[in-house]
Amino acid sequence: MLLFLAFIAVPLIEIGLFIQVGGAIGLWQTLFIVVFTAILGTWMLRTQGVMALGNLQRSFSELRDPTEPLAHGAMILFSGALLLTPGFFTDAIGFLLLIPPVRSAVIKYVRSRVKVQTFSTDQTANPHQHRPPGDVIDGEFHEVEPPKQPTHTPSGWTKH
């Protein structure tokens, strides 16, 4: 029900803001602001996205809980969709989600409402994957080339 109300309320808010802002500053200035915020938002989205990806990779390499970097990345992606949507209300929400303290506050709020049952980075949690550190497995191998199969009938111009 809440999602349905958002789909009705957001376009109405946007239409009202377009009428108010367009009446106050004019059509071309309003359109310029909408296009400019989309370009600025795209640039900010790109820089924030690169930082979020780096944080996610760092959490994986340090075997830390990736929940927060993933949530930051998801909110950055959502803010990008909002910034590319023409409108003042969606731009305001999109720009707010690009501010790291705002994202952290949203994550803190959602975390207080969601309960995670288990999360483990311990490799002994799965006995089939357990291997004591320092063990080296020595082996030999040789590459087997798959036979070449033509994907078409010969044309006479190539040799198969």
PDB file of C-alpha atoms in Angstrom:
ATOM      1  CA  MET A   1       0.000   0.000   0.000  1.00  0.00           C
ATOM      2  CA  LEU A   2       2.866   2.356   0.835  1.00  0.00           C
ATOM      3  CA  LEU A   3       4.479   1.751  -2.551  1.00  0.00           C
ATOM      4  CA  PHE A   4       1.170   2.454  -4.295  1.00  0.00           C
ATOM      5  CA  LEU A   5       0.868   5.766  -2.450  1.00  0.00           C
ATOM      6  CA  ALA A   6       4.445   6.670  -3.429  1.00  0.00           C
ATOM      7  CA  PHE A   7       3.665   5.996  -7.104  1.00  0.00           C
ATOM      8  CA  ILE A   8       0.716   8.381  -6.853  1.00  0.00           C
ATOM      9  CA  ALA A   9       2.260  11.041  -4.571  1.00  0.00           C
ATOM     10  CA  VAL A  10       5.681  11.480  -6.223  1.00  0.00           C
ATOM     11  CA  PRO A  11       4.370  12.435  -9.702  1.00  0.00           C
ATOM     12  CA  LEU A  12       1.837  14.810  -8.125  1.00  0.00           C
ATOM     13  CA  ILE A  13       4.576  16.462  -6.063  1.00  0.00           C
ATOM     14  CA  GLU A  14       6.779  16.745  -9.152  1.00  0.00           C
ATOM     15  CA  ILE A  15       4.013  18.298 -11.249  1.00  0.00           C
ATOM     16  CA  GLY A  16       3.251  20.806  -8.512  1.00  0.00           C
ATOM     17  CA  LEU A  17       6.921  21.733  -8.156  1.00  0.00           C
ATOM     18  CA  PHE A  18       7.325  22.112 -11.933  1.00  0.00           C
ATOM     19  CA  ILE A  19       4.347  24.472 -12.033  1.00  0.00           C
ATOM     20  CA  GLN A  20       5.588  26.510  -9.056  1.00  0.00           C
ATOM     21  CA  VAL A  21       9.235  26.746 -10.143  1.00  0.00           C
ATOM     22  CA  GLY A  22       8.369  27.264 -13.805  1.00  0.00           C
ATOM     23  CA  GLY A  23       5.982  30.053 -12.887  1.00  0.00           C
ATOM     24  CA  ALA A  24       8.572  31.727 -10.693  1.00  0.00           C
ATOM     25  CA  ILE A  25      11.688  31.535 -12.907  1.00  0.00           C
ATOM     26  CA  GLY A  26      10.380  30.630 -16.354  1.00  0.00           C
ATOM     27  CA  LEU A  27      10.327  27.597 -18.629  1.00  0.00           C
ATOM     28  CA  TRP A  28      13.889  27.613 -19.983  1.00  0.00           C
ATOM     29  CA  GLN A  29      15.528  28.200 -16.594  1.00  0.00           C
ATOM     30  CA  THR A  30      13.459  25.362 -15.141  1.00  0.00           C
ATOM     31  CA  LEU A  31      14.488  22.999 -17.929  1.00  0.00           C
ATOM     32  CA  PHE A  32      18.126  24.082 -17.542  1.00  0.00           C
ATOM     33  CA  ILE A  33      18.032  23.287 -13.822  1.00  0.00           C
ATOM     34  CA  VAL A  34      16.535  19.839 -14.487  1.00  0.00           C
ATOM     35  CA  VAL A  35      19.183  18.981 -17.111  1.00  0.00           C
ATOM     36  CA  PHE A  36      22.011  20.471 -15.013  1.00  0.00           C
ATOM     37  CA  THR A  37      21.039  18.466 -11.924  1.00  0.00           C
ATOM     38  CA  ALA A  38      20.947  15.282 -14.034  1.00  0.00           C
ATOM     39  CA  ILE A  39      24.481  15.972 -15.338  1.00  0.00           C
ATOM     40  CA  LEU A  40      25.808  16.949 -11.889  1.00  0.00           C
ATOM     41  CA  GLY A  41      24.123  13.937 -10.326  1.00  0.00           C
ATOM     42  CA  THR A  42      25.641  11.595 -12.887  1.00  0.00           C
ATOM     43  CA  TRP A  43      29.123  12.934 -12.151  1.00  0.00           C
ATOM     44  CA  MET A  44      28.583  12.658  -8.381  1.00  0.00           C
ATOM     45  CA  LEU A  45      27.122   9.186  -8.822  1.00  0.00           C
ATOM     46  CA  ARG A  46      30.207   8.064 -10.692  1.00  0.00           C
ATOM     47  CA  THR A  47      32.652   9.327  -8.054  1.00  0.00           C
ATOM     48  CA  GLN A  48      30.588   7.968  -5.152  1.00  0.00           C
ATOM     49  CA  GLY A  49      30.124   4.642  -6.946  1.00  0.00           C
ATOM     50  CA  VAL A  50      33.863   4.178  -7.431  1.00  0.00           C
ATOM     51  CA  MET A  51      34.441   4.846  -3.725  1.00  0.00           C
ATOM     52  CA  ALA A  52      31.651   2.448  -2.734  1.00  0.00           C
ATOM     53  CA  LEU A  53      33.081  -0.285  -4.968  1.00  0.00           C
ATOM     54  CA  GLY A  54      36.512   0.212  -3.381  1.00  0.00           C
ATOM     55  CA  ASN A  55      34.987  -0.082   0.103  1.00  0.00           C
ATOM     56  CA  LEU A  56      33.167  -3.258  -0.908  1.00  0.00           C
ATOM     57  CA  GLN A  57      36.324  -4.830  -2.340  1.00  0.00           C
ATOM     58  CA  ARG A  58      38.243  -3.849   0.797  1.00  0.00           C
ATOM     59  CA  SER A  59      35.625  -5.460   3.044  1.00  0.00           C
ATOM     60  CA  PHE A  60      35.857  -8.683   1.027  1.00  0.00           C
ATOM     61  CA  SER A  61      39.650  -8.732   1.080  1.00  0.00           C
ATOM     62  CA  GLU A  62      39.716  -8.076   4.841  1.00  0.00           C
ATOM     63  CA  LEU A  63      36.972 -10.700   5.429  1.00  0.00           C
ATOM     64  CA  ARG A  64      34.710  -8.114   7.076  1.00  0.00           C
ATOM     65  CA  ASP A  65      30.930  -8.000   6.949  1.00  0.00           C
ATOM     66  CA  PRO A  66      30.074  -6.569   3.496  1.00  0.00           C
ATOM     67  CA  THR A  67      26.558  -5.525   4.508  1.00  0.00           C
ATOM     68  CA  GLU A  68      27.268  -1.825   4.971  1.00  0.00           C
ATOM     69  CA  PRO A  69      29.307  -1.322   1.760  1.00  0.00           C
ATOM     70  CA  LEU A  70      26.625  -3.226  -0.171  1.00  0.00           C
ATOM     71  CA  ALA A  71      23.904  -1.036   1.331  1.00  0.00           C
ATOM     72  CA  HIS A  72      25.879   2.109   0.460  1.00  0.00           C
ATOM     73  CA  GLY A  73      26.261   0.837  -3.114  1.00  0.00           C
ATOM     74  CA  ALA A  74      22.561   0.050  -3.401  1.00  0.00           C
ATOM     75  CA  MET A  75      21.593   3.498  -2.146  1.00  0.00           C
ATOM     76  CA  ILE A  76      24.042   5.156  -4.539  1.00  0.00           C
ATOM     77  CA  LEU A  77      22.482   3.179  -7.397  1.00  0.00           C
ATOM     78  CA  PHE A  78      19.000   4.204  -6.259  1.00  0.00           C
ATOM     79  CA  SER A  79      20.078   7.843  -5.974  1.00  0.00           C
ATOM     80  CA  GLY A  80      21.363   7.670  -9.550  1.00  0.00           C
ATOM     81  CA  ALA A  81      17.970   6.507 -10.754  1.00  0.00           C
ATOM     82  CA  LEU A  82      16.329   9.359  -8.858  1.00  0.00           C
ATOM     83  CA  LEU A  83      18.766  11.932 -10.255  1.00  0.00           C
ATOM     84  CA  LEU A  84      18.154  10.805 -13.826  1.00  0.00           C
ATOM     85  CA  THR A  85      14.409  11.074 -13.295  1.00  0.00           C
ATOM     86  CA  PRO A  86      13.353  14.610 -14.211  1.00  0.00           C
ATOM     87  CA  GLY A  87      12.013  16.510 -11.247  1.00  0.00           C
ATOM     88  CA  PHE A  88      12.941  18.579  -8.229  1.00  0.00           C
ATOM     89  CA  PHE A  89      11.657  16.253  -5.513  1.00  0.00           C
ATOM     90  CA  THR A  90      13.402  13.179  -6.896  1.00  0.00           C
ATOM     91  CA  ASP A  91      16.596  15.220  -7.389  1.00  0.00           C
ATOM     92  CA  ALA A  92      16.478  16.364  -3.761  1.00  0.00           C
ATOM     93  CA  ILE A  93      16.112  12.771  -2.503  1.00  0.00           C
ATOM     94  CA  GLY A  94      18.810  11.588  -4.934  1.00  0.00           C
ATOM     95  CA  PHE A  95      21.295  14.248  -3.812  1.00  0.00           C
ATOM     96  CA  LEU A  96      20.544  13.469  -0.149  1.00  0.00           C
ATOM     97  CA  LEU A  97      21.358   9.786  -0.741  1.00  0.00           C
ATOM     98  CA  LEU A  98      24.737  10.777  -2.199  1.00  0.00           C
ATOM     99  CA  ILE A  99      25.770  12.260   1.164  1.00  0.00           C
ATOM    100  CA  PRO A 100      27.572   9.511   3.162  1.00  0.00           C
ATOM    101  CA  PRO A 101      26.239  10.584   6.618  1.00  0.00           C
ATOM    102  CA  VAL A 102      22.681  10.485   5.276  1.00  0.00           C
ATOM    103  CA  ARG A 103      23.267   6.994   3.871  1.00  0.00           C
ATOM    104  CA  SER A 104      24.764   5.917   7.204  1.00  0.00           C
ATOM    105  CA  ALA A 105      21.703   7.241   9.048  1.00  0.00           C
ATOM    106  CA  VAL A 106      19.398   5.327   6.681  1.00  0.00           C
ATOM    107  CA  ILE A 107      21.478   2.174   7.176  1.00  0.00           C
ATOM    108  CA  LYS A 108      21.360   2.643  10.960  1.00  0.00           C
ATOM    109  CA  TYR A 109      17.580   3.027  10.833  1.00  0.00           C
ATOM    110  CA  VAL A 110      17.107  -0.042   8.620  1.00  0.00           C
ATOM    111  CA  ARG A 111      19.540  -2.050  10.743  1.00  0.00           C
ATOM    112  CA  SER A 112      17.467  -1.272  13.847  1.00  0.00           C
ATOM    113  CA  ARG A 113      14.392  -2.647  12.075  1.00  0.00           C
ATOM    114  CA  VAL A 114      15.992  -5.784  10.545  1.00  0.00           C
ATOM    115  CA  LYS A 115      17.381  -8.734  12.482  1.00  0.00           C
ATOM    116  CA  VAL A 116      20.141 -10.814  10.885  1.00  0.00           C
ATOM    117  CA  GLN A 117      20.159 -14.405  12.128  1.00  0.00           C
ATOM    118  CA  THR A 118      23.745 -15.372  11.351  1.00  0.00           C
ATOM    119  CA  PHE A 119      26.780 -14.106   9.514  1.00  0.00           C
ATOM    120  CA  SER A 120      30.165 -15.785   9.576  1.00  0.00           C
ATOM    121  CA  THR A 121      33.470 -15.350   7.791  1.00  0.00           C
ATOM    122  CA  ASP A 122      35.000 -18.277   9.660  1.00  0.00           C
ATOM    123  CA  GLN A 123      36.062 -20.947   7.182  1.00  0.00           C
ATOM    124  CA  THR A 124      35.519 -23.674   9.773  1.00  0.00           C
ATOM    125  CA  ALA A 125      31.771 -22.972   9.604  1.00  0.00           C
ATOM    126  CA  ASN A 126      31.682 -25.212   6.524  1.00  0.00           C
ATOM    127  CA  PRO A 127      33.709 -28.371   7.265  1.00  0.00           C
ATOM    128  CA  HIS A 128      33.952 -29.231   3.562  1.00  0.00           C
ATOM    129  CA  GLN A 129      35.941 -26.051   2.886  1.00  0.00           C
ATOM    130  CA  HIS A 130      38.243 -26.318   5.898  1.00  0.00           C
ATOM    131  CA  ARG A 131      41.934 -26.381   5.147  1.00  0.00           C
ATOM    132  CA  PRO A 132      44.508 -25.550   7.831  1.00  0.00           C
ATOM    133  CA  PRO A 133      46.601 -22.487   6.990  1.00  0.00           C
ATOM    134  CA  GLY A 134      50.035 -23.191   5.597  1.00  0.00           C
ATOM    135  CA  ASP A 135      49.160 -26.444   3.835  1.00  0.00           C
ATOM    136  CA  VAL A 136      50.416 -26.661   0.271  1.00  0.00           C
ATOM    137  CA  ILE A 137      48.842 -29.020  -2.197  1.00  0.00           C
ATOM    138  CA  ASP A 138      51.340 -30.150  -4.838  1.00  0.00           C
ATOM    139  CA  GLY A 139      50.146 -31.507  -8.121  1.00  0.00           C
ATOM    140  CA  GLU A 140      50.874 -31.887 -11.814  1.00  0.00           C
ATOM    141  CA  PHE A 141      48.684 -30.972 -14.710  1.00  0.00           C
ATOM    142  CA  HIS A 142      48.632 -30.773 -18.451  1.00  0.00           C
ATOM    143  CA  GLU A 143      46.301 -28.779 -20.672  1.00  0.00           C
ATOM    144  CA  VAL A 144      43.939 -30.632 -22.932  1.00  0.00           C
ATOM    145  CA  GLU A 145      42.969 -28.688 -26.048  1.00  0.00           C
ATOM    146  CA  PRO A 146      39.363 -29.300 -27.096  1.00  0.00           C
ATOM    147  CA  PRO A 147      38.979 -30.413 -30.701  1.00  0.00           C
ATOM    148  CA  LYS A 148      38.081 -27.584 -33.055  1.00  0.00           C
ATOM    149  CA  GLN A 149      34.572 -27.836 -34.368  1.00  0.00           C
ATOM    150  CA  PRO A 150      33.522 -25.607 -37.257  1.00  0.00           C
ATOM    151  CA  THR A 151      30.482 -23.520 -36.473  1.00  0.00           C
ATOM    152  CA  HIS A 152      29.421 -23.324 -40.113  1.00  0.00           C
ATOM    153  CA  THR A 153      29.785 -25.227 -43.352  1.00  0.00           C
ATOM    154  CA  PRO A 154      32.969 -24.504 -45.346  1.00  0.00           C
ATOM    155  CA  SER A 155      32.527 -21.680 -47.849  1.00  0.00           C
ATOM    156  CA  GLY A 156      35.371 -22.548 -50.164  1.00  0.00           C
ATOM    157  CA  TRP A 157      37.275 -19.407 -49.110  1.00  0.00           C
ATOM    158  CA  THR A 158      38.678 -20.952 -45.933  1.00  0.00           C
ATOM    159  CA  LYS A 159      40.479 -24.182 -45.166  1.00  0.00           C
ATOM    160  CA  HIS A 160      39.139 -26.394 -42.412  1.00  0.00           C
TER     161      HIS A 160
END
